[in-house]
PDB file of C-alpha atoms in Angstrom:
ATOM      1  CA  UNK A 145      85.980 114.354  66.795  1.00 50.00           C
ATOM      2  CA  UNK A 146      85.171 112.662  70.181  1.00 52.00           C
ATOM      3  CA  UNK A 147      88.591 112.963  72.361  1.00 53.00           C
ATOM      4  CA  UNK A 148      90.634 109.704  72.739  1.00 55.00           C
ATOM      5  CA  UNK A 149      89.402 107.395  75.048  1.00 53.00           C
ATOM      6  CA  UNK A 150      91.960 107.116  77.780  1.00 64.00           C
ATOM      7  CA  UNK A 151      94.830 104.904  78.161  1.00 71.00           C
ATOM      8  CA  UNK A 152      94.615 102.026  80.825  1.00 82.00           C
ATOM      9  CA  UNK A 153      96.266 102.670  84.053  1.00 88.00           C
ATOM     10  CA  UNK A 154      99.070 100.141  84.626  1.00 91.00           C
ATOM     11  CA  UNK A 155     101.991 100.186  87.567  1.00 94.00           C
ATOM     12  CA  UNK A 156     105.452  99.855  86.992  1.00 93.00           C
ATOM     13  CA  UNK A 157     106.264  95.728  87.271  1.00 91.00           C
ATOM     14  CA  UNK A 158     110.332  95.985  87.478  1.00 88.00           C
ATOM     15  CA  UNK A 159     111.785  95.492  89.660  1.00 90.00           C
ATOM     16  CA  UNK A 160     114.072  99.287  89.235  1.00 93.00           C
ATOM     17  CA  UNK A 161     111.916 100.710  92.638  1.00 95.00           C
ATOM     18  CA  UNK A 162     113.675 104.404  92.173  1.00 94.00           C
ATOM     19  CA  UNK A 163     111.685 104.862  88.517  1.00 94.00           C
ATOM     20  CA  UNK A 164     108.438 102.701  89.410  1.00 94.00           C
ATOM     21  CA  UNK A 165     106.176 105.811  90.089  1.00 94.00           C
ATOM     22  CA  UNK A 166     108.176 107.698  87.098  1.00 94.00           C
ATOM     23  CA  UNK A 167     107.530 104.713  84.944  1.00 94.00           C
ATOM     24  CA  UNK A 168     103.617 104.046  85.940  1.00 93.00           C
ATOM     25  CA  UNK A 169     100.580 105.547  84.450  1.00 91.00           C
ATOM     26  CA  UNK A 170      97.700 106.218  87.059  1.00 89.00           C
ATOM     27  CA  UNK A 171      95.373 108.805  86.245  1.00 82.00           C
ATOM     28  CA  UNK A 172      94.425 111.818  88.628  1.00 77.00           C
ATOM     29  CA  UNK A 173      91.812 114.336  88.046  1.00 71.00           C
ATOM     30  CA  UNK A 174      89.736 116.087  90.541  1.00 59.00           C
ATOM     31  CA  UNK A 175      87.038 113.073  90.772  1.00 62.00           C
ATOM     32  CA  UNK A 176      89.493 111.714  92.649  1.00 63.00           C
ATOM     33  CA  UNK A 177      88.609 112.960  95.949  1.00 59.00           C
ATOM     34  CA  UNK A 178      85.220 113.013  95.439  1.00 53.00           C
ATOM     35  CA  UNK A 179      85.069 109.647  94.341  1.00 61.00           C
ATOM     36  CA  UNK A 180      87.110 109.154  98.060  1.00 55.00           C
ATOM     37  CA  UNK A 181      84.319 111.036  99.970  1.00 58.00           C
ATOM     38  CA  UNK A 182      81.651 109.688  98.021  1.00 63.00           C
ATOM     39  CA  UNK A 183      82.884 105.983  99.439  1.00 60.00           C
ATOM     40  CA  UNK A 184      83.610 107.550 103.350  1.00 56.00           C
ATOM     41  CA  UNK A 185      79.737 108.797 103.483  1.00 58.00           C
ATOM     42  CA  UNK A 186      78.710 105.446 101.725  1.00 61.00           C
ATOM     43  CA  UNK A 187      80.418 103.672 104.654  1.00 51.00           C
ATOM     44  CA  UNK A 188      79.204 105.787 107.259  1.00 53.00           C
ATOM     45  CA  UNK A 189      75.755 105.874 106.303  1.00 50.00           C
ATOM     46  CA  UNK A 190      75.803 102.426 106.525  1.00 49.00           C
ATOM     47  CA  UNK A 191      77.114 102.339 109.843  1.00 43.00           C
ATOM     48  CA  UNK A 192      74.515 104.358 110.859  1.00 45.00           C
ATOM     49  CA  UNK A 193      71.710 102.637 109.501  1.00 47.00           C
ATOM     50  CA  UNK A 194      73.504  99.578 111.497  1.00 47.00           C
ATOM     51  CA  UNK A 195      73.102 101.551 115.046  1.00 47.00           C
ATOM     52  CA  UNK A 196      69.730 102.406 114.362  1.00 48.00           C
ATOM     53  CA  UNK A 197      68.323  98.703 114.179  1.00 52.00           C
ATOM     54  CA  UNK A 198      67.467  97.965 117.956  1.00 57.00           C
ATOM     55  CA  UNK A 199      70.494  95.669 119.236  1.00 59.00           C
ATOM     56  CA  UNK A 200      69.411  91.966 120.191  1.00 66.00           C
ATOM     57  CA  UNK A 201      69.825  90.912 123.924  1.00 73.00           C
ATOM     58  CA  UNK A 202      73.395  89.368 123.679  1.00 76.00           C
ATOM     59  CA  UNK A 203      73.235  85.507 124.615  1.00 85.00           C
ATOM     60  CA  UNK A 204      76.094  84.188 126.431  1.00 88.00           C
ATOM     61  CA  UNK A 205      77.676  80.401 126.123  1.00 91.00           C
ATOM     62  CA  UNK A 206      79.587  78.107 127.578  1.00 91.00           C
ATOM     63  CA  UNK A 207      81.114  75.140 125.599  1.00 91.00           C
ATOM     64  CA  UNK A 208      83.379  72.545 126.101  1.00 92.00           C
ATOM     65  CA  UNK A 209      85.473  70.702 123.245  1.00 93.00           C
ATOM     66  CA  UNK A 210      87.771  67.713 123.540  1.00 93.00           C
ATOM     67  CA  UNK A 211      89.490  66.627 120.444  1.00 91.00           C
ATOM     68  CA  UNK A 212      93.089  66.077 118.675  1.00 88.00           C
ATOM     69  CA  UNK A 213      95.209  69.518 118.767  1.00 85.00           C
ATOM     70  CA  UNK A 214      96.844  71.859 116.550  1.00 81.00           C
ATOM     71  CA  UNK A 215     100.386  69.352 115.454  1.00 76.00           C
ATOM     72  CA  UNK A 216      99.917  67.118 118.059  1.00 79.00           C
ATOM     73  CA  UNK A 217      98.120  63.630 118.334  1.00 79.00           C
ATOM     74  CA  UNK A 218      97.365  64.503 121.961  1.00 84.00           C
ATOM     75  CA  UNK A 219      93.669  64.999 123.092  1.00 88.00           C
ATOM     76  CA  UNK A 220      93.493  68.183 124.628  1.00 92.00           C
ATOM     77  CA  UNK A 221      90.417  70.013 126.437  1.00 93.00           C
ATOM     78  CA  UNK A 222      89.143  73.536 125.717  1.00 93.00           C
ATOM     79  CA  UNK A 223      86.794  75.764 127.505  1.00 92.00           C
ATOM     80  CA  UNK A 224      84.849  78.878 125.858  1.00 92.00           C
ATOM     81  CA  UNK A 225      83.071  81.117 127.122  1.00 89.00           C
ATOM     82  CA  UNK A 226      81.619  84.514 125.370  1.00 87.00           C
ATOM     83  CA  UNK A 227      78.908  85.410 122.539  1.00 86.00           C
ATOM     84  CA  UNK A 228      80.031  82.900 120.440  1.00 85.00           C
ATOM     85  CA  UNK A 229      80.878  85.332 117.509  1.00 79.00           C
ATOM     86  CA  UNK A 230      84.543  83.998 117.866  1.00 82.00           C
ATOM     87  CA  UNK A 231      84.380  80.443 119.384  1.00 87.00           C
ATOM     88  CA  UNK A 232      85.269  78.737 116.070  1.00 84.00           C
ATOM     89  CA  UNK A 233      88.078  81.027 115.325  1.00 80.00           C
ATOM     90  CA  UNK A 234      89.482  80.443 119.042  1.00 86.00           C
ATOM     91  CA  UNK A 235      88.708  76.438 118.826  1.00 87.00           C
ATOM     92  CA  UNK A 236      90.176  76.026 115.360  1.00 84.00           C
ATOM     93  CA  UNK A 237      93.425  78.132 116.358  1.00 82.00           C
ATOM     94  CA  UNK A 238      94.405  75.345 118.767  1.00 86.00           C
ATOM     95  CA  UNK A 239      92.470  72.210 117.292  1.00 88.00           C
ATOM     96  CA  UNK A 240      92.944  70.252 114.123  1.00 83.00           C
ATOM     97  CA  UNK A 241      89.776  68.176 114.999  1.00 85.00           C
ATOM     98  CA  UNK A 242      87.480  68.193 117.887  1.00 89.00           C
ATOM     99  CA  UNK A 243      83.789  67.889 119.069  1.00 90.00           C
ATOM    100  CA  UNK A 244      81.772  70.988 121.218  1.00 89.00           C
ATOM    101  CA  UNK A 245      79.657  70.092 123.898  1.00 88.00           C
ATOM    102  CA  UNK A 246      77.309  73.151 125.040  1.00 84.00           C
ATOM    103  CA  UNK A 247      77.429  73.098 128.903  1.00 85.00           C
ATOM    104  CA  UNK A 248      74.910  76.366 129.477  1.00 85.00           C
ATOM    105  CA  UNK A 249      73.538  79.154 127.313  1.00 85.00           C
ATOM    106  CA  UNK A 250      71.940  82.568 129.255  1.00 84.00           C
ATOM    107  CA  UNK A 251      71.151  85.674 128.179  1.00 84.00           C
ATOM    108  CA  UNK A 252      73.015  87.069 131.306  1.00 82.00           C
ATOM    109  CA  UNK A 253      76.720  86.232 132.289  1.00 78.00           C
ATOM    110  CA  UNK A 254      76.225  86.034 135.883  1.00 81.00           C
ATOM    111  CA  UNK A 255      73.644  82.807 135.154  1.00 84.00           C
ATOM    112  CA  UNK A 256      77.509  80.866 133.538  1.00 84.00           C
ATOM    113  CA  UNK A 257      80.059  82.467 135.577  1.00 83.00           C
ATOM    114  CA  UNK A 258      80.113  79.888 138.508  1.00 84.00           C
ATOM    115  CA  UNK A 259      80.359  76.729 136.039  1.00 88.00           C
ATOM    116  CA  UNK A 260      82.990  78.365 133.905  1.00 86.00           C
ATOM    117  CA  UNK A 261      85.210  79.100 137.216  1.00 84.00           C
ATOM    118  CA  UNK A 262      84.710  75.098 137.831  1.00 87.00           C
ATOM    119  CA  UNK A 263      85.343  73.903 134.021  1.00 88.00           C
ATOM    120  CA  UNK A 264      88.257  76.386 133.179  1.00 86.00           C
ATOM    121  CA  UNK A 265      91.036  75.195 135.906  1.00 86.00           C
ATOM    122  CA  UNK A 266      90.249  71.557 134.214  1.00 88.00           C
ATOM    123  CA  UNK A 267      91.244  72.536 130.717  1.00 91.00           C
ATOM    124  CA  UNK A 268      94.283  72.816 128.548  1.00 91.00           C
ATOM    125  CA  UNK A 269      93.376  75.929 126.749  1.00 91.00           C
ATOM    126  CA  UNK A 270      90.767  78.259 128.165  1.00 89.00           C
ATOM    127  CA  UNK A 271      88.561  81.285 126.382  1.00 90.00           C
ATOM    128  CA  UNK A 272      87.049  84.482 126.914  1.00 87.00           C
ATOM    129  CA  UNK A 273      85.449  86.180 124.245  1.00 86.00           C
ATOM    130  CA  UNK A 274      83.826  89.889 124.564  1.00 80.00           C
ATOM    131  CA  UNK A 275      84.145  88.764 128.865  1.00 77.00           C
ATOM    132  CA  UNK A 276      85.904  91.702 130.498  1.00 75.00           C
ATOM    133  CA  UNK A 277      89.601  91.073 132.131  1.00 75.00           C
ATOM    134  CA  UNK A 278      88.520  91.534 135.583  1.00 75.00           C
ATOM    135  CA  UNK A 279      86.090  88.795 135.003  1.00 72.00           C
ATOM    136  CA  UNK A 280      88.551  86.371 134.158  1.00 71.00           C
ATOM    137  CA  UNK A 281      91.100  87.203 136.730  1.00 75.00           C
ATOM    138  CA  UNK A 282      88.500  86.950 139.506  1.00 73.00           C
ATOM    139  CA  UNK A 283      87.823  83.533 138.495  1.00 66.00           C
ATOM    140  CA  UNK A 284      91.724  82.693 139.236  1.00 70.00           C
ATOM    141  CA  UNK A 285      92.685  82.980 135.616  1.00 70.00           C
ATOM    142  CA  UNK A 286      96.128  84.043 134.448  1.00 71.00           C
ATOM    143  CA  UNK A 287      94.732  85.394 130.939  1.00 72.00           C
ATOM    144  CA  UNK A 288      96.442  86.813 127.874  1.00 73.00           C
ATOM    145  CA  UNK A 289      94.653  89.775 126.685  1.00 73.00           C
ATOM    146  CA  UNK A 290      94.576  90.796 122.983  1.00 72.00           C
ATOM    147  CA  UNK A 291      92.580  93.276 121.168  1.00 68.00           C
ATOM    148  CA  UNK A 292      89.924  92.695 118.687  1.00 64.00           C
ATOM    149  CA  UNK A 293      91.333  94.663 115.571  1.00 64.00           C
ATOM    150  CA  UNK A 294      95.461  96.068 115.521  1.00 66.00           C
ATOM    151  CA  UNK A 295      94.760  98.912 113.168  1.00 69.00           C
ATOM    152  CA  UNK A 296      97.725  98.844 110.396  1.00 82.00           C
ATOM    153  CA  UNK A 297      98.573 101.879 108.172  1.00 86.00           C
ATOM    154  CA  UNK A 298     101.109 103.747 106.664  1.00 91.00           C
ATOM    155  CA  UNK A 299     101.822 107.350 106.057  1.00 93.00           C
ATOM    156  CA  UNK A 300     101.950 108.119 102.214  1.00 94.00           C
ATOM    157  CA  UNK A 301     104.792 110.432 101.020  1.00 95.00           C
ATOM    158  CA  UNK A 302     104.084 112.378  98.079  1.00 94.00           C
ATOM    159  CA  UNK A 303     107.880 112.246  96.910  1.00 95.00           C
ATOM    160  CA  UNK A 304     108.298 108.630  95.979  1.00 96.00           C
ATOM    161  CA  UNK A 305     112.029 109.272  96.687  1.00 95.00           C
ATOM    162  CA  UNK A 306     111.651 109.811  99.696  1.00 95.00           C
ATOM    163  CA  UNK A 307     108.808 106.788 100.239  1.00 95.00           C
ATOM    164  CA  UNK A 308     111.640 104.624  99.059  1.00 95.00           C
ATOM    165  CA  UNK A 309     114.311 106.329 101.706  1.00 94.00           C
ATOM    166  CA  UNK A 310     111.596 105.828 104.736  1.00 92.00           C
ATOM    167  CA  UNK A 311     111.511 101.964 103.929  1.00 91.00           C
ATOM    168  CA  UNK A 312     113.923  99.890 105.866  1.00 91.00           C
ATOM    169  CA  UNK A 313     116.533  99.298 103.757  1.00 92.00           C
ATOM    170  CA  UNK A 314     115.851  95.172 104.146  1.00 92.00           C
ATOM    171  CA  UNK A 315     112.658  95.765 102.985  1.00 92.00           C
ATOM    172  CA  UNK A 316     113.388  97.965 100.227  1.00 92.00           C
ATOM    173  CA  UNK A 317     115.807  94.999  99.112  1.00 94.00           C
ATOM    174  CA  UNK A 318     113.730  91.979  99.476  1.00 94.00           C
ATOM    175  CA  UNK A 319     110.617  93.803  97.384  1.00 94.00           C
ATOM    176  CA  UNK A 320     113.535  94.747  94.828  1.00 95.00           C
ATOM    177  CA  UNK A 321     114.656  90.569  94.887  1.00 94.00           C
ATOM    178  CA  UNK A 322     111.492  89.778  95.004  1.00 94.00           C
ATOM    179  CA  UNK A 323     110.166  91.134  91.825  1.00 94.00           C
ATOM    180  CA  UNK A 324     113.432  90.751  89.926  1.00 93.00           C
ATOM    181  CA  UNK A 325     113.359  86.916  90.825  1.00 92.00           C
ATOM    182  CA  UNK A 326     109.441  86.102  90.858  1.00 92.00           C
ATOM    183  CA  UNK A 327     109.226  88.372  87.504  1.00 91.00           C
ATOM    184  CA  UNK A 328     105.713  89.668  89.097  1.00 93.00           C
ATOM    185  CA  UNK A 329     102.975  91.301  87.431  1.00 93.00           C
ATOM    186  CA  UNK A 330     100.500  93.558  88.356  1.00 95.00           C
ATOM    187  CA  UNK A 331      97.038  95.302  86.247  1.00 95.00           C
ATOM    188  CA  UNK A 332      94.647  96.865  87.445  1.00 95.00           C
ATOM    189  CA  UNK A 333      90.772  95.760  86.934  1.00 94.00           C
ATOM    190  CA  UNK A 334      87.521  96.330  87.206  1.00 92.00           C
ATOM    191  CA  UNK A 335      86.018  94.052  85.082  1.00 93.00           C
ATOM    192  CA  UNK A 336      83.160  91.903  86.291  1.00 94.00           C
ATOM    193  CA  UNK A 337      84.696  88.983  85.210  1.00 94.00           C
ATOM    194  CA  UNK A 338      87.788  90.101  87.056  1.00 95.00           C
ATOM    195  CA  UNK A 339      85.306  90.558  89.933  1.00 95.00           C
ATOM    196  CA  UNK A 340      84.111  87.053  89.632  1.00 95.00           C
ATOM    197  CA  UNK A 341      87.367  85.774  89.785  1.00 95.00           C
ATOM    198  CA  UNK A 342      88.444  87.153  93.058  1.00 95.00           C
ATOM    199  CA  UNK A 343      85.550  85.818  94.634  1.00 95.00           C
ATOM    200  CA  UNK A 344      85.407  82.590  93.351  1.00 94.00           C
ATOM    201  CA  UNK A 345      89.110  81.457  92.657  1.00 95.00           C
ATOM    202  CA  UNK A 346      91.012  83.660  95.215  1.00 95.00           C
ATOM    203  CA  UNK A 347      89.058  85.292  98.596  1.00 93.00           C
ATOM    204  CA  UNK A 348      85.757  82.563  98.907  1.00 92.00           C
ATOM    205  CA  UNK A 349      89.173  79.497  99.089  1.00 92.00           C
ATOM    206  CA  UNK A 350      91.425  81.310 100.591  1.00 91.00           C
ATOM    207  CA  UNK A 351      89.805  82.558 103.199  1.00 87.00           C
ATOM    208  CA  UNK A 352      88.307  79.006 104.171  1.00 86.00           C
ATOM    209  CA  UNK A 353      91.825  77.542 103.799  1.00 85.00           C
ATOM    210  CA  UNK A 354      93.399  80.015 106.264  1.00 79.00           C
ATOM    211  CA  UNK A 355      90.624  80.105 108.868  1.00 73.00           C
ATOM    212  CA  UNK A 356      89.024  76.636 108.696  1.00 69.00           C
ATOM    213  CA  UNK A 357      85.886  76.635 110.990  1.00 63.00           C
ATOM    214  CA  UNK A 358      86.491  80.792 111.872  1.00 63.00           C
ATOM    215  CA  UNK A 359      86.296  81.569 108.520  1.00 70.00           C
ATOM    216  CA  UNK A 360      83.518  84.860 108.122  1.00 76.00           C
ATOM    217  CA  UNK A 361      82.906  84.939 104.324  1.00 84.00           C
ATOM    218  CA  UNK A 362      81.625  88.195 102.445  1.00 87.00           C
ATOM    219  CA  UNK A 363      78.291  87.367 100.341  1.00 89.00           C
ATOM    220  CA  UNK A 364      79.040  87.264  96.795  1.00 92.00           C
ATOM    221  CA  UNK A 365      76.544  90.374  95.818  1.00 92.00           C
ATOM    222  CA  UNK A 366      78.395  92.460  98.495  1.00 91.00           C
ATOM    223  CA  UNK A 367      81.374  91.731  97.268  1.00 93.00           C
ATOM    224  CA  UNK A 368      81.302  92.349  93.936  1.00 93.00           C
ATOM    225  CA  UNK A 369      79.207  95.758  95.085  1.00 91.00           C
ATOM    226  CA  UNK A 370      82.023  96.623  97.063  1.00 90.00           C
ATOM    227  CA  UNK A 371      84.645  96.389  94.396  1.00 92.00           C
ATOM    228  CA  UNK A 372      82.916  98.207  91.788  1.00 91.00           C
ATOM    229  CA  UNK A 373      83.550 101.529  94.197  1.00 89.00           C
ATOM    230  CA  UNK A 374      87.205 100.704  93.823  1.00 92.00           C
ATOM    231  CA  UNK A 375      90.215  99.348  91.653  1.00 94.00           C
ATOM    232  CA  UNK A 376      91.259  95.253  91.771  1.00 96.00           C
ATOM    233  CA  UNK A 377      94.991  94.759  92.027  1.00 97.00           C
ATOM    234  CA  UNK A 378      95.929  91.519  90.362  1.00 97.00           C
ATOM    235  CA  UNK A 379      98.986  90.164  91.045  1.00 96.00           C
ATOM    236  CA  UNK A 380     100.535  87.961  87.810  1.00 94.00           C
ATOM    237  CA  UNK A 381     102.655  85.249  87.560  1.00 89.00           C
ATOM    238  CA  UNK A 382     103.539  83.746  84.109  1.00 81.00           C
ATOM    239  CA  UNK A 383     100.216  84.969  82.727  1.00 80.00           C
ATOM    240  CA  UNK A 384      98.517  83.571  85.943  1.00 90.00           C
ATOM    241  CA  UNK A 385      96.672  85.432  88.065  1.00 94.00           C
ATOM    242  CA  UNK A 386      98.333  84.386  91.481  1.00 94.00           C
ATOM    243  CA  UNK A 387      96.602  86.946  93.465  1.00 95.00           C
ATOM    244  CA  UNK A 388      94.544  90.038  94.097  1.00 96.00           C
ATOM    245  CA  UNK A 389      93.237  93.108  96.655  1.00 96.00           C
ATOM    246  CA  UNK A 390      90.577  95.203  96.219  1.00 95.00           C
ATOM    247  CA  UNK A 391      92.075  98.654  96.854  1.00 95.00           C
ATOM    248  CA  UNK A 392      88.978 101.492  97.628  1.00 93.00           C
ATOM    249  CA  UNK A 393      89.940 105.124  98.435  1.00 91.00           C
ATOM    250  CA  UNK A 394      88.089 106.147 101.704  1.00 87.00           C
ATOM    251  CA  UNK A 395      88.504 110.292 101.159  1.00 85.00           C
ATOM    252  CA  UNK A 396      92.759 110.821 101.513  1.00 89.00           C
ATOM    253  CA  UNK A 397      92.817 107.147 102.519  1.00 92.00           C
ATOM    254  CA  UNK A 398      93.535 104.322  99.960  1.00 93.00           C
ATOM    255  CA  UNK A 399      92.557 101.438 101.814  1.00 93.00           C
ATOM    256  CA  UNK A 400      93.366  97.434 101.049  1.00 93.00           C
ATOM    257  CA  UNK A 401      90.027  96.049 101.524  1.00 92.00           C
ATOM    258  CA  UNK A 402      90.518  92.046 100.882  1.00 92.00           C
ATOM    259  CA  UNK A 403      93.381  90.918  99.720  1.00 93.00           C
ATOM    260  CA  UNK A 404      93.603  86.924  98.737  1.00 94.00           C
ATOM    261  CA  UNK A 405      95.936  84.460  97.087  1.00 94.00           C
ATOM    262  CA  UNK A 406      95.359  81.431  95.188  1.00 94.00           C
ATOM    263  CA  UNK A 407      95.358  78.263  97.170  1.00 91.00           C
ATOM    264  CA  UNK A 408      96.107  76.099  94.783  1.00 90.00           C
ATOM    265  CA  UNK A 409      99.161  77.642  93.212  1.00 89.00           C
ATOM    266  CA  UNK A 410     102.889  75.872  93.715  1.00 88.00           C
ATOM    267  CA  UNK A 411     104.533  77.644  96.849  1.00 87.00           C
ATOM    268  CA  UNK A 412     107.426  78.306  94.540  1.00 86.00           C
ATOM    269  CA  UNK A 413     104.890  80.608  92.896  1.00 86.00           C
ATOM    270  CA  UNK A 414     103.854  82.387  95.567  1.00 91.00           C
ATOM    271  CA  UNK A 415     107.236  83.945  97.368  1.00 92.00           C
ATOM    272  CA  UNK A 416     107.228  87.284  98.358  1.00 93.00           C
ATOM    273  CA  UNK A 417     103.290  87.750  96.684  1.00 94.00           C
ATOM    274  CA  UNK A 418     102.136  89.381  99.931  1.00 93.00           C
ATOM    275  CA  UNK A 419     105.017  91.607 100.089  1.00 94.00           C
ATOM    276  CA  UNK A 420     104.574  92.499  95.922  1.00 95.00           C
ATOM    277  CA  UNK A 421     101.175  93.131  96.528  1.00 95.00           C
ATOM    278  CA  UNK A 422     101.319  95.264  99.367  1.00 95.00           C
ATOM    279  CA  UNK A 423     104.406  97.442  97.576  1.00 96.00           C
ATOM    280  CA  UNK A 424     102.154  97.984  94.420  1.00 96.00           C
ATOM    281  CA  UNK A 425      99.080  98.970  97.004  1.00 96.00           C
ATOM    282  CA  UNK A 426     101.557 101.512  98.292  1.00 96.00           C
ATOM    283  CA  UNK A 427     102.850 102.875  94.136  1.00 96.00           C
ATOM    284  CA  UNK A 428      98.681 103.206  93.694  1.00 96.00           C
ATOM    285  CA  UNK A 429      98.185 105.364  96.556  1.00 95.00           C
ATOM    286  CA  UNK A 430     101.177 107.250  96.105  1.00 95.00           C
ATOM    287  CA  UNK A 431     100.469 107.514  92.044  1.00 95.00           C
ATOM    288  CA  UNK A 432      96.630 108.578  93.305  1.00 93.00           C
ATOM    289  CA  UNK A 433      98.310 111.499  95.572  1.00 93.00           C
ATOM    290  CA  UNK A 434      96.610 109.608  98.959  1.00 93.00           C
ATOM    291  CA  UNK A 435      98.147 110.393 102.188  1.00 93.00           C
ATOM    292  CA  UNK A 436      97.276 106.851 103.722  1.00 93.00           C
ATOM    293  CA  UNK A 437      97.431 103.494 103.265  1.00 95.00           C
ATOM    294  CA  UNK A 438      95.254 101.244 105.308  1.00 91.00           C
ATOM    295  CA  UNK A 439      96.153  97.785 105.106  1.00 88.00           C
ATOM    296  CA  UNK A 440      92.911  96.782 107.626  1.00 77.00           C
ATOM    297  CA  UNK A 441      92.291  95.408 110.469  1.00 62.00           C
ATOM    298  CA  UNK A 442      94.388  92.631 111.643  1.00 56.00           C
TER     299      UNK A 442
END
């Protein structure tokens, strides 16, 4: 006789934290960490093929944009300057509405510097993107410097014990509230159709909702691609499927990939999701013996 086929993984949904990982059935075998590796070279094979393309000259730009700002009937003025790679993101963070005007575009900084010195004094918000600090203060700039990524991840305990003990105790209690009051769900998928569903009804209008004119949307082929090397978290309310992350080991690494909710759910529905879906990320790696969890770039 064939042996049985095996029983589907689920996590522990109540909201008793202490017996979660007790109460959960994730399978481990020693494909596991293979699987993990397998997904690390996959990743850095592409990033290799990436370096060996020849880089295009970067083109620098210069644009101005006037128009009605971020909770405010006001006109305001903004002045960019960089590769462009960010200038929606940076316009849209301090702009409901407004119109670009493209004063100069070069292939080499020095050819904009002069004009941006003039424009930025003139403006109410001012932009460097990928310009380097000194740059900026040279030009009589006060500037606020921020990085490009904050790397985010957390240490994975293999006594869930004492995971629980490392939490702050607030924390520990608002997940615990949270899923007691919100009566959350979670499964685990990797369905196409589940697939689908992310893309189309949770990350592709989500995404555009929370970064308007920034927004930088996965294709729908890589997507899907991507989350067949991994596991799709679904997070459940009343039967509905409220929201989701694609969690993907990356060898001892379990790493939260995209995670998305839906946009056109009540509120009411969604309090606490991030937090439920980031404490079930955290039961998966723990239940899949990972050392790391990598909740991405932020």
């Amino acid at each position: 006789m064939p042996p049985p086929a095996p029983q589907p993984e689920t996590l522990h949904n109540g909201h008793d934290l202490a017996n979660a990982a007790a109460q959960s059935r994730v399978h481990r075998s020693l494909a596991d960490p293979v699987s993990g590796l397998r997904n690390a070279v996959t990743i850095l094979g592409g990033l290799a093929t990436e370096r060996l393309v020849p880089n295009k000259p970067v083109r620098y730009e210069l644009v101005t944009a006037i128009g009605e700002g971020t909770g405010t009937d006001d006109n305001l003025t903004a002045v960019y300057a960089g590769t462009g790679a960010n200038r929606a993101w940076c316009l849209s963070a301090v702009f409901d509405r407004y119109e670009e005007t493209v004063v100069r575009s070069a292939l080499s900084w020095n050819e904009i510097r002069l004009r941006y010195a003039e424009l930025a004094p003139l403006a109410n918000f001012v932009f460097g993107d990928g310009i380097e600090e000194k740059t900026l203060t040279d030009a009589g700039l006060h500037v606020l410097t921020l990085p490009a990524w904050v790397k985010q991840r957390l240490r994975v305990q293999r006594n869930w014990e004492l995971q629980l003990k490392l939490m702050r105790r607030g924390t520990r209690q608002e997940v615990a509230r949270v899923l007691r009051r919100q009566n959350y769900a979670s499964r685990l998928t990797n369905d196409r159709s589940d697939i689908e569903s992310f893309y189309v009804d949770l990350y592709k209008p989500y995404a555009t909702r929370r970064f308007s004119h920034g927004v930088l949307l996965v294709d729908r082929q890589r997507f899907v691609t991507e989350c067949r090397r991994g596991i799709v978290l679904q997070l459940v309310n009343r039967r509905s499927v409220v929201g989701a992350s694609l969690l993907r080991r990356v060898g001892n690494t379990m790493a939260i990939v995209w995670s998305a909710l839906d946009p056109q759910a009540d509120p009411v529905e969604l309090r606490g999701a991030t937090d439920a879906l980031d404490y079930f990320s955290l039961l998966y790696a723990h239940l899949k013996g990972c050392r790391w969890l990598d909740f991405g770039p932020s």
